[in-house]
Amino acid sequence: MIKLQNISFDHCIKCTICNVYCPVARVSLFPGPKQSGPDTERFRIKSPELVDSTLKLCSNCKRCEIACPSNVKIADIIQEAKWKYLKRRWFRPRDLILSRTDLMGKFATLFNSIVNFFTRRSIVKFFLYLFIGIPYQKTLPEYENGTFEKHFYKNYPDQNKFPDHVVFFHGCFVNYNNHKLGRDLVKVLNSLNVGVNLVKEKCCGVPLIANGYINKAKKNAQYNINSLSEIHEKSNFKIVSTSSSCTYALKNEYSNLLNLDNSAISNEIEYITKFIYDRFESGNIFKMKPVPLRAAYHSPCHLERLGGVIYTIDLLKRIPGLDLVILHSECCGIAGTYGFKKEYYKLSQDIGKDLFRSIETANPEIVITDCETCALQIEMNTQFKVLHPVNILAMAVKE
Amino acid sequence: MYDCLIIGGGLAGLTCGIKCAKEGLRTAIISGGINSLHFSSGSIDLMGYSADKNIIHNPFKHIKSIKRKNPQHPYAKIPVKTIEESITFLTDELKSEKLLFYNNSGKNHFRITAIGATKPTYLSQESVFNEQLDLALKNNTRISILNFEGFRDYYQEFAFSNLKKNSLFNKLNISSGSIKLSFLPDTKKHLLESNSIDIARLFETEKYLPRISEEIKKAAGDSTIITLPAFIGLNNYNKIHKRLLELTGLQIYEIPTLPPSILGMRIDNALKSRFSSLGGEFIAGDKAAGGEIYNHRVTHIYTENYTEATHHAKYYVLSTGSFLSGGLQSGFNKMYEPVFNLQFNWSRKRNKWYSDNFFSAESHPFLSFGVNTNAALHPYDKDGNVIDNLYCIGAVLSDYDPVREASGGGVAVSTACYAAQKIINGIKG
């Protein structure tokens, strides 16, 4: 039976514009979002055996949805078809490791120096490649000592003194791999007289969806919805996140893809630069000192999809001394866990090639981007350090 | 707070945005989905056919007469001088992005469509029409209509047989042929599975140009002019076109294909790059969902992704296009403008929306439906009040038929410049 609520593929007018903007179709045999999404969806519904295995090449960057003039949820159609129709093995150790960011993070942050020591060894990388298929050219992200949550409650006990408050959905990356970003966020928000609150949260589900663990993703999503809506109901605080992909999932994918009701929170969730932009616009600006850096800004696909790139650019432009080059918007190729799989490694590199070249041409001192995995990809493929816009804002705070 | 917030990033919206940004106004464009330049011929029409379906040779002369005959027409609301200036403005801006246009010294010229029909138009890229082609047609040079074998979005035989029937071409020595290239070297895609964009990228890599040129020369035989489907490069098209001419020694022209239209995308790329280099802010990936009107003014608009957050501006421009782009919406028995619910010119009877014959020379009535504005391009809200800080430009406007008149590009560009100038005057006092 065709579910009548899910026939956005019927709005496709076959204009093929999505193919133009698909980074995967550009470099591979992937037939493009139009064919993999709306074109073949109608066949798959009737005869699931007609599923085409090239579906798995889609990296879910969502650039097709940005391009679509008819509002077809192309990437969602492909994601759903991937886990509904494609056969996959029951036990996939690599995908399990890559997608259970929570589990891995909790474990690794306990023994972070040992884990980091091992993941940097070539011999370990080689075994990872051989046995589970993580490309040996990739560097796995380093883990912090302990979780951000723990550090937060220990180091920032006085958040109640501020007149305004937000809930910070820190996501796995800040919690396990990048405490600095979390600390910088607290610094920036506190300078705006906004206090930071944390709630119990689980991985937003983006890597789980990408690797086909849909039931687990739904469980996590429901947990987050409950936890966030409970605090929002009580306090009316806005919810912010420093990860563009987490924000997009919480806001849109929970309802569009996982069929969960997130209406209580979807309007309350904001990507951090949008939240800060609104404070700045209403006159609440902290005193800034110059940040004399030449920086290149790369806009991540999911922030593009969210329509949030201009807020980041606006904030960066306000920082005195920052010499900003805005790179042509294109996919870096890593697409979360996609680039960490040996079968997609070459594709992921080919997709990002133009971006790496344009970064080299811009010759900045640092690169700025909103997305944690884009940052990993750029650091692996260029010689530049990559920072988050919030890091730069924190550098500009005059104390 | 923006000085000017433009809803819709097509030819009209981008032109308006460039003009405002160039004057130092803080300008943003919200563009939900890609614009219809991607489906266009890549030529800019000004006025191609008169009301009695005759081909117009001198469009400006005809536009002057519109003021008398059809005072509601968008052209009737704009001084002819502004229309002339706006076309010059557009070509200058595109030129600074190295996209050169041919204009037949104030007169229309012909462009060839994918099926070999000829249409009057005002501006074309130099690979579509230039003086040399005009000269060659007079000297009866041999022309070969070529395509890559297996490419399915263009059929050279179709174009060829239609051109043969055309009075401009039937005395000429035309032939057709195909170029052999079994698959695309980089992605190993077969030509059968490729769109114009795949082949444009093949040209873009440049390293295959010598090999392609050899194949083109083989297929061209003793013709000195050849036409290819329009996919000779996208971003570096100038350089690649030149290089191909050198390598083959032939004159090479382009004929549009089925979408994606590479010719249109060149304009899109050039305008977007111009807009952002002038400091304009382009929001893709989000869509204006609605706006609030209070006391005859738009107070703010909100978007699909941020239904509670709002965008404020001193002036707003609605350039959301027609039905294809979603700027106008139709239901079973109603039509409306979705962002502000503006007063709308349309026929209440559904059977009056369209002609029975799809290819009717009378065109379809719905193509003339649209938002009703006053002489200054301000629309009316549903109670009939003029909205002072909102301008409507481009295909969202009513009382003109871009298809029957061949006037879409000209209306978009001239209304855009007209509104932009008013906004600039308003901000700068």
mmCIF file of N, CA and C in Angstrom, chain A residues 116-162:
data_model
loop_
_atom_site.group_PDB
_atom_site.id
_atom_site.type_symbol
_atom_site.label_atom_id
_atom_site.label_comp_id
_atom_site.label_asym_id
_atom_site.label_seq_id
_atom_site.Cartn_x
_atom_site.Cartn_y
_atom_site.Cartn_z
ATOM 1 N N ASN A 116 43.932 7.077 22.119
ATOM 2 C CA ASN A 116 44.566 7.978 21.159
ATOM 3 C C ASN A 116 45.928 7.451 20.717
ATOM 4 N N PHE A 117 46.668 6.887 21.667
ATOM 5 C CA PHE A 117 47.976 6.331 21.336
ATOM 6 C C PHE A 117 47.822 5.249 20.263
ATOM 7 N N PHE A 118 46.850 4.372 20.468
ATOM 8 C CA PHE A 118 46.702 3.265 19.526
ATOM 9 C C PHE A 118 46.149 3.691 18.172
ATOM 10 N N THR A 119 45.122 4.567 18.175
ATOM 11 C CA THR A 119 44.513 4.909 16.873
ATOM 12 C C THR A 119 45.476 5.681 15.984
ATOM 13 N N ARG A 120 46.553 6.230 16.585
ATOM 14 C CA ARG A 120 47.513 6.965 15.765
ATOM 15 C C ARG A 120 48.573 6.046 15.146
ATOM 16 N N ARG A 121 48.720 4.824 15.680
ATOM 17 C CA ARG A 121 49.745 3.905 15.155
ATOM 18 C C ARG A 121 49.365 3.385 13.774
ATOM 19 N N SER A 122 50.344 3.353 12.877
ATOM 20 C CA SER A 122 50.082 2.853 11.520
ATOM 21 C C SER A 122 49.648 1.399 11.547
ATOM 22 N N ILE A 123 50.238 0.638 12.461
ATOM 23 C CA ILE A 123 49.941 -0.789 12.480
ATOM 24 C C ILE A 123 48.478 -1.017 12.873
ATOM 25 N N VAL A 124 48.000 -0.189 13.827
ATOM 26 C CA VAL A 124 46.590 -0.298 14.231
ATOM 27 C C VAL A 124 45.677 0.099 13.068
ATOM 28 N N LYS A 125 46.079 1.203 12.401
ATOM 29 C CA LYS A 125 45.296 1.653 11.255
ATOM 30 C C LYS A 125 45.221 0.564 10.192
ATOM 31 N N PHE A 126 46.350 -0.121 10.026
ATOM 32 C CA PHE A 126 46.394 -1.171 9.019
ATOM 33 C C PHE A 126 45.439 -2.316 9.383
ATOM 34 N N PHE A 127 45.430 -2.689 10.667
ATOM 35 C CA PHE A 127 44.522 -3.754 11.077
ATOM 36 C C PHE A 127 43.058 -3.323 10.966
ATOM 37 N N LEU A 128 42.817 -2.050 11.315
ATOM 38 C CA LEU A 128 41.446 -1.541 11.175
ATOM 39 C C LEU A 128 40.989 -1.643 9.722
ATOM 40 N N TYR A 129 41.929 -1.345 8.828
ATOM 41 C CA TYR A 129 41.625 -1.420 7.403
ATOM 42 C C TYR A 129 41.355 -2.860 6.995
ATOM 43 N N LEU A 130 42.245 -3.739 7.444
ATOM 44 C CA LEU A 130 42.190 -5.130 7.019
ATOM 45 C C LEU A 130 40.941 -5.829 7.546
ATOM 46 N N PHE A 131 40.664 -5.627 8.824
ATOM 47 C CA PHE A 131 39.593 -6.424 9.427
ATOM 48 C C PHE A 131 38.228 -5.772 9.338
ATOM 49 N N ILE A 132 38.145 -4.456 9.473
ATOM 50 C CA ILE A 132 36.796 -3.894 9.443
ATOM 51 C C ILE A 132 36.587 -2.873 8.324
ATOM 52 N N GLY A 133 37.645 -2.525 7.565
ATOM 53 C CA GLY A 133 37.424 -1.689 6.389
ATOM 54 C C GLY A 133 37.327 -0.200 6.655
ATOM 55 N N ILE A 134 38.119 0.291 7.616
ATOM 56 C CA ILE A 134 38.246 1.737 7.765
ATOM 57 C C ILE A 134 39.506 2.142 7.020
ATOM 58 N N PRO A 135 39.415 3.043 6.019
ATOM 59 C CA PRO A 135 40.586 3.330 5.187
ATOM 60 C C PRO A 135 41.771 3.793 6.026
ATOM 61 N N TYR A 136 42.947 3.215 5.778
ATOM 62 C CA TYR A 136 44.107 3.521 6.627
ATOM 63 C C TYR A 136 44.600 4.942 6.449
ATOM 64 N N GLN A 137 44.150 5.620 5.356
ATOM 65 C CA GLN A 137 44.592 7.006 5.165
ATOM 66 C C GLN A 137 43.894 7.949 6.134
ATOM 67 N N LYS A 138 42.774 7.480 6.717
ATOM 68 C CA LYS A 138 41.990 8.376 7.572
ATOM 69 C C LYS A 138 42.534 8.395 8.988
ATOM 70 N N THR A 139 42.469 9.571 9.610
ATOM 71 C CA THR A 139 42.836 9.680 11.006
ATOM 72 C C THR A 139 41.545 9.701 11.809
ATOM 73 N N LEU A 140 41.431 8.820 12.768
ATOM 74 C CA LEU A 140 40.234 8.830 13.610
ATOM 75 C C LEU A 140 40.321 10.013 14.573
ATOM 76 N N PRO A 141 39.184 10.607 14.909
ATOM 77 C CA PRO A 141 39.231 11.760 15.812
ATOM 78 C C PRO A 141 39.783 11.368 17.176
ATOM 79 N N GLU A 142 40.497 12.282 17.796
ATOM 80 C CA GLU A 142 41.061 12.002 19.120
ATOM 81 C C GLU A 142 40.007 12.175 20.202
ATOM 82 N N TYR A 143 40.182 11.435 21.290
ATOM 83 C CA TYR A 143 39.215 11.526 22.386
ATOM 84 C C TYR A 143 39.759 12.367 23.527
ATOM 85 N N GLU A 144 38.841 13.031 24.232
ATOM 86 C CA GLU A 144 39.207 13.856 25.374
ATOM 87 C C GLU A 144 39.245 12.988 26.636
ATOM 88 N N ASN A 145 39.790 13.579 27.674
ATOM 89 C CA ASN A 145 39.809 12.895 28.964
ATOM 90 C C ASN A 145 38.496 13.194 29.701
ATOM 91 N N GLY A 146 37.616 12.219 29.782
ATOM 92 C CA GLY A 146 36.307 12.439 30.419
ATOM 93 C C GLY A 146 35.334 13.117 29.473
ATOM 94 N N THR A 147 34.074 13.205 29.907
ATOM 95 C CA THR A 147 33.060 13.809 29.027
ATOM 96 C C THR A 147 32.939 15.298 29.309
ATOM 97 N N PHE A 148 32.412 16.024 28.319
ATOM 98 C CA PHE A 148 32.194 17.460 28.493
ATOM 99 C C PHE A 148 31.184 17.701 29.612
ATOM 100 N N GLU A 149 30.173 16.846 29.664
ATOM 101 C CA GLU A 149 29.126 16.960 30.678
ATOM 102 C C GLU A 149 29.738 17.079 32.075
ATOM 103 N N LYS A 150 30.644 16.134 32.357
ATOM 104 C CA LYS A 150 31.291 16.086 33.664
ATOM 105 C C LYS A 150 32.069 17.378 33.924
ATOM 106 N N HIS A 151 32.858 17.782 32.914
ATOM 107 C CA HIS A 151 33.648 18.998 33.061
ATOM 108 C C HIS A 151 32.757 20.209 33.280
ATOM 109 N N PHE A 152 31.644 20.224 32.558
ATOM 110 C CA PHE A 152 30.734 21.363 32.637
ATOM 111 C C PHE A 152 30.210 21.533 34.057
ATOM 112 N N TYR A 153 29.689 20.437 34.639
ATOM 113 C CA TYR A 153 29.108 20.547 35.980
ATOM 114 C C TYR A 153 30.171 20.900 37.021
ATOM 115 N N LYS A 154 31.424 20.474 36.769
ATOM 116 C CA LYS A 154 32.497 20.761 37.706
ATOM 117 C C LYS A 154 32.964 22.214 37.576
ATOM 118 N N ASN A 155 33.119 22.690 36.315
ATOM 119 C CA ASN A 155 33.757 23.993 36.103
ATOM 120 C C ASN A 155 32.801 25.169 35.983
ATOM 121 N N TYR A 156 31.545 24.912 35.676
ATOM 122 C CA TYR A 156 30.608 26.026 35.505
ATOM 123 C C TYR A 156 29.391 25.843 36.414
ATOM 124 N N PRO A 157 29.594 25.913 37.717
ATOM 125 C CA PRO A 157 28.454 25.666 38.611
ATOM 126 C C PRO A 157 27.520 26.868 38.730
ATOM 127 N N ASP A 158 27.965 28.040 38.246
ATOM 128 C CA ASP A 158 27.242 29.279 38.556
ATOM 129 C C ASP A 158 26.423 29.813 37.380
ATOM 130 N N GLN A 159 25.887 28.926 36.573
ATOM 131 C CA GLN A 159 25.152 29.395 35.392
ATOM 132 C C GLN A 159 23.814 30.053 35.753
ATOM 133 N N ASN A 160 23.337 29.826 36.958
ATOM 134 C CA ASN A 160 22.037 30.369 37.349
ATOM 135 C C ASN A 160 22.013 31.884 37.485
ATOM 136 N N LYS A 161 23.216 32.495 37.615
ATOM 137 C CA LYS A 161 23.243 33.939 37.866
ATOM 138 C C LYS A 161 22.828 34.781 36.654
ATOM 139 N N PHE A 162 22.736 34.141 35.480
ATOM 140 C CA PHE A 162 22.429 34.921 34.279
ATOM 141 C C PHE A 162 20.925 35.107 34.101
#
